[in-house]
Coordinates of C-alpha atoms and ligand atoms in Angstrom, one line a residue:
M1 CA 26.0 -6.5 19.5
N2 CA 25.5 -6.6 15.7
T3 CA 24.0 -3.5 14.2
K4 CA 20.3 -3.7 13.6
I5 CA 19.0 -4.8 10.2
A6 CA 15.6 -3.1 9.8
L7 CA 12.6 -4.5 7.9
S8 CA 12.3 -1.4 5.7
S9 CA 13.8 2.0 6.5
S10 CA 14.0 5.3 4.7
H11 CA 16.7 5.4 2.0
I12 CA 17.7 9.0 1.2
S13 CA 19.8 9.9 -1.8
T14 CA 21.7 13.1 -2.6
N15 CA 19.2 15.4 -4.3
E16 CA 16.4 15.5 -1.8
I17 CA 18.2 18.1 0.3
N18 CA 18.6 20.4 -2.7
F19 CA 14.9 20.5 -3.3
V20 CA 14.3 21.2 0.4
R21 CA 16.9 24.0 0.3
D22 CA 15.2 25.5 -2.7
A23 CA 12.0 25.6 -0.7
F24 CA 13.7 27.5 2.1
A25 CA 15.5 29.8 -0.4
K26 CA 12.1 30.7 -1.9
N27 CA 10.3 30.9 1.5
Q28 CA 7.9 28.2 0.3
V29 CA 7.7 26.6 3.7
T30 CA 4.0 25.9 3.5
T31 CA 1.6 23.6 1.6
S32 CA 2.1 25.3 -1.8
G33 CA 5.1 25.9 -4.0
D34 CA 7.3 24.6 -6.7
N35 CA 8.0 21.3 -5.0
I36 CA 4.4 20.3 -4.7
I37 CA 3.8 21.3 -8.3
G38 CA 6.9 19.5 -9.4
F39 CA 6.3 16.4 -7.4
E40 CA 2.7 16.0 -8.7
K41 CA 4.0 16.4 -12.3
N42 CA 6.7 13.7 -11.6
L43 CA 4.0 11.3 -10.3
E44 CA 1.6 12.0 -13.2
D45 CA 4.4 11.4 -15.7
Y46 CA 5.5 8.2 -14.0
L47 CA 2.0 6.7 -13.7
G48 CA 0.8 7.7 -17.2
Q49 CA -2.8 6.9 -18.3
D50 CA -3.4 10.6 -18.2
K51 CA -4.0 10.5 -14.4
K52 CA -4.0 13.6 -12.2
V53 CA -2.4 13.5 -8.8
A54 CA -3.0 15.5 -5.6
C55 CA -0.4 15.2 -2.9
L56 CA -1.6 14.8 0.6
S57 CA -0.4 14.4 4.2
S58 CA -0.7 10.6 4.1
G59 CA -1.9 7.5 2.3
T60 CA -4.7 7.1 4.9
A61 CA -5.8 10.7 4.3
A62 CA -5.9 9.9 0.5
I63 CA -8.2 6.9 1.2
H64 CA -10.4 9.1 3.4
L65 CA -10.8 11.7 0.7
A66 CA -11.6 9.1 -1.9
L67 CA -14.4 7.8 0.2
V68 CA -15.6 11.4 0.9
Q69 CA -15.7 12.1 -2.8
L70 CA -17.5 8.9 -3.6
G71 CA -20.3 10.0 -1.2
V72 CA -19.7 7.3 1.4
G73 CA -21.6 8.3 4.5
L74 CA -23.4 7.0 7.6
N75 CA -24.3 3.3 7.5
D76 CA -23.2 2.9 3.9
E77 CA -21.3 -0.4 3.2
V78 CA -17.8 -0.4 1.8
I79 CA -16.1 -3.6 0.7
C80 CA -12.5 -3.9 1.8
Q81 CA -9.7 -6.5 1.4
T82 CA -9.4 -8.0 4.9
F83 CA -5.7 -8.9 4.5
T84 CA -4.2 -5.5 4.8
F85 CA -2.9 -2.7 7.0
C86 CA -5.5 -0.8 9.1
G87 CA -4.9 2.3 7.0
S88 CA -6.9 0.7 4.2
A89 CA -10.0 0.2 6.4
N90 CA -10.0 3.0 9.1
P91 CA -11.3 5.7 6.8
I92 CA -14.5 3.6 6.3
I93 CA -15.1 4.1 10.0
Y94 CA -14.2 7.8 9.9
Q95 CA -17.2 8.2 7.5
G96 CA -19.5 6.3 9.9
A97 CA -19.8 3.6 7.2
L98 CA -19.6 -0.2 7.6
P99 CA -16.8 -2.3 6.3
V100 CA -17.5 -5.6 4.6
F101 CA -14.4 -7.6 4.6
V102 CA -13.4 -10.0 1.8
D103 CA -10.6 -12.5 1.9
S104 CA -7.7 -13.2 -0.4
D105 CA -6.9 -15.5 -3.3
P106 CA -3.9 -17.8 -2.9
D107 CA -2.0 -16.5 -6.0
T108 CA -1.6 -12.9 -5.1
W109 CA -2.7 -12.9 -1.4
N110 CA -5.0 -10.0 -2.4
I111 CA -8.8 -9.7 -2.5
C112 CA -10.3 -12.7 -4.3
P113 CA -12.5 -11.9 -7.3
I114 CA -14.8 -14.9 -6.5
H115 CA -15.3 -14.0 -2.8
L116 CA -15.8 -10.3 -3.9
E117 CA -18.7 -11.3 -6.2
E118 CA -20.2 -13.5 -3.4
A119 CA -20.1 -10.5 -1.1
I120 CA -21.7 -8.1 -3.6
K121 CA -24.5 -10.6 -4.4
D122 CA -25.2 -11.1 -0.7
R123 CA -25.3 -7.4 0.0
L124 CA -27.5 -6.7 -3.1
A125 CA -29.9 -9.4 -1.9
N126 CA -30.1 -7.6 1.4
G127 CA -30.9 -4.3 -0.3
K128 CA -27.5 -2.8 0.5
K129 CA -25.4 -2.0 -2.6
P130 CA -21.8 -1.4 -1.5
K131 CA -20.7 2.2 -2.2
A132 CA -17.1 1.3 -3.0
I133 CA -14.5 -1.6 -3.1
I134 CA -11.1 -1.1 -1.6
I135 CA -8.5 -3.3 -3.3
V136 CA -4.9 -3.5 -2.2
H137 CA -1.6 -4.7 -3.8
L138 CA -0.1 -6.0 -0.6
Y139 CA 3.7 -6.1 -0.2
G140 CA 4.0 -4.8 -3.7
M141 CA 2.3 -7.7 -5.4
P142 CA -0.4 -6.6 -7.8
C143 CA -3.9 -7.9 -7.2
K144 CA -5.9 -9.6 -9.9
A145 CA -6.8 -6.2 -11.2
G146 CA -8.4 -7.5 -14.5
Q147 CA -10.9 -9.8 -12.9
L148 CA -11.6 -7.4 -10.0
I149 CA -12.4 -4.5 -12.4
E150 CA -14.7 -6.9 -14.4
V151 CA -16.7 -7.7 -11.2
A152 CA -16.8 -4.1 -10.1
N153 CA -18.0 -2.9 -13.5
K154 CA -20.6 -5.6 -13.7
Y155 CA -22.2 -4.2 -10.6
Q156 CA -21.2 -0.6 -11.3
I157 CA -19.3 -0.1 -8.0
P158 CA -16.3 2.2 -8.0
I159 CA -12.9 0.9 -7.0
V160 CA -10.6 2.6 -4.5
E161 CA -7.2 1.2 -5.2
D162 CA -4.7 1.1 -2.3
A163 CA -1.3 1.1 -3.9
A164 CA 0.4 2.3 -0.7
E165 CA 2.9 -0.6 -0.9
S166 CA 3.1 -1.1 -4.6
F167 CA 4.3 2.2 -6.2
G168 CA 6.4 1.0 -9.2
S169 CA 4.6 -2.4 -9.4
S170 CA 2.6 -3.1 -12.5
Y171 CA -0.1 -5.5 -13.8
K172 CA 0.0 -6.4 -17.5
G173 CA 2.4 -3.5 -18.1
R174 CA 0.1 -1.0 -16.4
K175 CA 1.3 0.7 -13.2
C176 CA -0.4 0.0 -9.9
G177 CA -2.1 3.2 -8.8
T178 CA -3.9 3.6 -12.1
F179 CA -6.6 1.0 -11.8
G180 CA -9.1 2.8 -9.5
T181 CA -11.8 5.4 -9.8
Y182 CA -9.4 6.8 -7.1
S183 CA -6.1 5.3 -6.3
I184 CA -3.8 6.0 -3.4
I185 CA 0.0 6.0 -2.8
S186 CA 1.9 6.3 0.5
F187 CA 5.2 8.0 1.0
N188 CA 5.5 7.0 4.7
G189 CA 9.1 6.5 5.9
N190 CA 9.0 2.7 5.4
K191 CA 7.6 2.7 1.9
I192 CA 9.6 2.3 -1.4
I193 CA 10.1 6.0 -1.6
T194 CA 9.3 8.5 1.2
T195 CA 8.6 12.1 1.8
S196 CA 9.1 11.4 5.6
G197 CA 5.3 11.1 5.8
G198 CA 2.9 11.7 3.0
G199 CA 0.6 10.3 0.4
A200 CA -1.2 11.0 -2.9
L201 CA -4.6 10.6 -4.4
V202 CA -4.5 9.6 -8.0
C203 CA -7.6 10.9 -9.9
N204 CA -9.1 10.4 -13.3
T205 CA -9.7 14.1 -14.2
K206 CA -8.3 17.6 -13.4
E207 CA -11.7 18.4 -11.8
D208 CA -11.3 15.4 -9.4
K209 CA -7.8 16.6 -8.5
N210 CA -9.0 20.1 -7.9
Q211 CA -11.9 18.8 -5.8
T212 CA -9.4 16.7 -3.8
I213 CA -7.2 19.7 -3.1
F214 CA -10.3 21.7 -2.1
Y215 CA -11.2 19.1 0.5
A216 CA -7.6 18.8 1.6
T217 CA -7.4 22.5 2.4
Q218 CA -10.4 23.0 4.6
A219 CA -13.0 23.3 1.7
R220 CA -12.8 27.0 1.2
D221 CA -15.4 28.3 -1.2
R222 CA -14.6 31.0 -3.7
A223 CA -15.0 34.2 -1.7
P224 CA -12.9 37.1 -0.4
H225 CA -13.5 35.9 3.2
Y226 CA -13.5 32.3 4.5
E227 CA -16.8 30.8 3.3
H228 CA -17.7 27.1 3.8
S229 CA -20.4 25.0 2.3
K230 CA -18.7 21.7 2.9
I231 CA -16.7 20.1 5.8
G232 CA -13.0 20.1 4.8
Y233 CA -9.8 18.6 6.1
N234 CA -6.2 19.7 6.7
Y235 CA -4.7 17.0 4.5
R236 CA -2.4 18.8 2.0
M237 CA 1.2 17.8 1.7
S238 CA 3.9 20.2 2.8
N239 CA 6.1 21.8 0.1
I240 CA 9.1 20.6 2.2
S241 CA 8.0 17.0 2.1
A242 CA 7.3 17.3 -1.6
G243 CA 10.9 18.4 -2.1
I244 CA 12.0 15.1 -0.5
G245 CA 9.6 13.4 -2.9
R246 CA 11.1 15.0 -6.0
G247 CA 14.6 13.8 -5.0
Q248 CA 13.2 10.3 -4.3
M249 CA 11.6 10.1 -7.7
Q250 CA 15.1 10.3 -9.2
V251 CA 16.0 7.0 -7.4
L252 CA 12.6 5.2 -7.5
D253 CA 13.6 2.8 -10.3
K254 CA 16.9 2.1 -8.6
H255 CA 15.1 1.3 -5.3
I256 CA 12.8 -1.1 -7.1
N257 CA 15.7 -2.9 -8.7
L258 CA 17.5 -3.1 -5.3
R259 CA 14.4 -4.6 -3.6
R260 CA 13.9 -7.1 -6.4
N261 CA 17.6 -8.1 -6.0
V262 CA 16.9 -8.6 -2.2
N263 CA 14.0 -10.8 -3.2
E264 CA 16.1 -12.8 -5.6
F265 CA 18.7 -13.4 -2.9
Y266 CA 16.0 -14.8 -0.5
T267 CA 14.5 -16.9 -3.4
K268 CA 17.9 -18.6 -3.9
I269 CA 18.3 -19.3 -0.2
F270 CA 14.8 -20.8 0.3
K271 CA 14.8 -22.8 -2.9
S272 CA 16.8 -25.5 -1.1
I273 CA 14.9 -25.3 2.2
K274 CA 11.9 -27.7 2.3
G275 CA 8.7 -26.3 3.7
V276 CA 9.5 -22.7 3.3
E277 CA 7.6 -20.9 0.5
I278 CA 8.6 -17.4 -0.7
Q279 CA 5.9 -15.2 -2.2
K280 CA 6.4 -15.0 -5.9
E281 CA 4.8 -13.4 -9.0
P282 CA 2.1 -15.8 -10.2
S283 CA 2.8 -15.1 -13.8
K284 CA 4.5 -12.7 -16.3
D285 CA 1.4 -10.4 -15.9
Y286 CA 2.6 -9.5 -12.4
Y287 CA 5.5 -7.2 -11.8
S288 CA 6.1 -6.6 -8.1
N289 CA 8.3 -3.9 -6.5
F290 CA 8.8 -6.5 -3.8
W291 CA 8.4 -3.8 -1.2
L292 CA 8.7 -6.6 1.4
S293 CA 9.9 -10.1 0.8
C294 CA 7.6 -12.6 2.6
I295 CA 7.8 -16.3 3.4
L296 CA 5.4 -18.9 4.6
I297 CA 6.8 -21.5 7.1
H298 CA 4.9 -24.8 6.7
E299 CA 4.8 -27.7 9.1
D300 CA 7.5 -29.6 7.2
A301 CA 10.1 -26.8 7.5
P302 CA 13.2 -27.5 9.5
F303 CA 12.2 -24.7 11.9
T304 CA 9.0 -23.3 13.3
K305 CA 8.0 -19.7 12.8
A306 CA 8.8 -18.9 16.4
Q307 CA 12.3 -20.5 16.1
F308 CA 12.9 -18.5 13.0
Q309 CA 11.8 -15.2 14.6
D310 CA 13.8 -15.9 17.7
A311 CA 17.0 -16.6 15.8
M312 CA 16.6 -13.4 13.8
H313 CA 15.8 -11.4 16.9
A314 CA 18.8 -12.8 18.7
N315 CA 21.0 -11.5 15.9
N316 CA 19.3 -8.0 15.8
I317 CA 17.5 -8.7 12.6
E318 CA 14.0 -7.4 12.4
T319 CA 11.2 -9.6 11.1
R320 CA 7.4 -9.2 11.3
P321 CA 4.4 -11.5 11.0
L322 CA 2.3 -10.8 7.9
W323 CA -0.6 -8.4 8.4
K324 CA -3.3 -9.6 10.9
P325 CA -6.5 -9.6 8.9
M326 CA -8.9 -6.8 9.7
H327 CA -11.9 -9.2 10.3
M328 CA -9.8 -10.7 13.1
Q329 CA -9.1 -7.4 14.8
K330 CA -10.9 -6.4 17.9
V331 CA -11.9 -3.0 16.5
F332 CA -13.6 -4.6 13.6
K333 CA -15.4 -7.3 15.5
G334 CA -18.9 -8.0 14.3
F335 CA -18.6 -6.6 10.7
L336 CA -19.4 -8.8 7.8
Y337 CA -16.8 -11.1 6.3
F338 CA -16.7 -13.2 3.1
G339 CA -14.1 -15.8 2.4
D340 CA -12.4 -19.0 3.5
Q341 CA -10.0 -17.7 6.1
L342 CA -7.0 -17.9 3.8
S343 CA -5.7 -14.6 5.3
Q344 CA -5.8 -16.2 8.8
T345 CA -3.5 -19.0 7.5
L346 CA -1.2 -16.4 5.9
F347 CA -1.0 -14.5 9.2
E348 CA -0.3 -17.7 11.1
K349 CA 2.5 -18.9 8.8
G350 CA 3.9 -15.8 7.3
I351 CA 6.9 -13.7 8.1
C352 CA 8.2 -10.5 6.4
L353 CA 12.0 -10.3 6.0
P354 CA 14.3 -7.3 5.9
S355 CA 13.8 -5.9 2.4
G356 CA 15.1 -2.3 2.3
S357 CA 16.8 -0.9 -0.8
N358 CA 19.6 0.1 1.5
I359 CA 20.4 -3.4 2.9
S360 CA 24.0 -4.2 2.1
L361 CA 25.3 -7.5 0.7
E362 CA 27.1 -7.9 4.1
D363 CA 23.7 -7.6 5.8
L364 CA 22.1 -10.2 3.5
N365 CA 25.0 -12.6 4.1
R366 CA 24.5 -12.1 7.9
I367 CA 20.8 -13.0 7.4
K368 CA 21.8 -16.0 5.3
T369 CA 24.2 -17.3 8.0
V370 CA 21.4 -17.2 10.6
I371 CA 19.0 -19.0 8.4
K372 CA 21.5 -21.7 7.6
S373 CA 22.3 -22.1 11.3
I374 CA 18.8 -23.1 12.2
C375 CA 18.3 -25.5 9.3
Ligands
PLP1 C1 1.2 2.4 4.5 C2 -0.2 1.9 4.1 C3 -1.3 2.7 4.1 C4 -1.3 4.1 4.7 O1 -0.4 5.0 4.3 P1 0.1 6.1 5.3 O2 0.8 7.1 4.4 O3 1.0 5.5 6.3 O4 -1.1 6.7 5.9 C5 -2.5 2.2 3.6 N1 -2.6 1.0 3.2 C6 -1.5 0.1 3.1 C7 -1.7 -1.2 2.6 C8 -0.3 0.6 3.7 O5 0.7 -0.3 3.7

């Protein structure tokens, strides 16, 4: 049997272990220490825009703390891109709030500015002003940040930017993860860089960052004993994980280039196959880290989606359908939805291909051979 080619696996370099060793040497095996401070500084320097970063236990925890700090509570409405991973939407439910799902635009596959405004107008007409808008840069592709921010500003609704999959991507030269009132990054094991598991909340001010750390460490008030006036969470990143992150920051740009090369490899293959469309940057304004390379298999393709998946599977090559939209999920049944079901079409036609930065040329050629064999 051929060795497995994974969709996206962790890709560890040489220095991560040195930062982890340093934590052991200094007995900083906890949620504070030099690695956390160093990793947060790395992230702030990388993102720019004078942002302040708080490292947390996951990207989902980061979205949760963004909603907490925006005052999202029981029966509040929060707009969320429907075409996404459940981590974007679940924290709305944690807060007892109500998601309002909005569908995508065909250029970026991310939340459509026109449907967003429709949704806002409808909710305002019903006397329910949405408390926040969760936008996502799916698969690394930047959303239409300019137009979306314009709509959000027009109605004065804060943006929570889910950049879990798009660390290193940029829109008009500005890094994804810097467009929101709060923005989140994920360092889960399958993302472009990893801390084994982890995330970060990107904040506008030092005060917001400190408040985030306060909530992430059980909301302890200033007192000699444990005094609490707010409900807190145990969401801080471990100093061990942060050490992995510091090492990974040294190879982030390399990882982005490698993933972009993988995307280019696929682009060349599918150029000559009728009916197969690979996701691409809509214009020079969009720079994707191509976390995952994705294709749509149309009716006139030489193979069906099932045939494609079966052939890959038989050769121990992992593929995955695109995200099933949240408004189609059983757990989110009955919540409001605005759009034209584009995300449903993407889900039905789309496949994610192996895209890791550690995929070898040999692996890519194996994939190419399988694709050619079913054409
Ligand atoms: C991975 C991911 C998250 C959640 O990040 P975790 O660190 O796994 O909690 C949220 N949104 C999107 C779009 C993701 O891909």
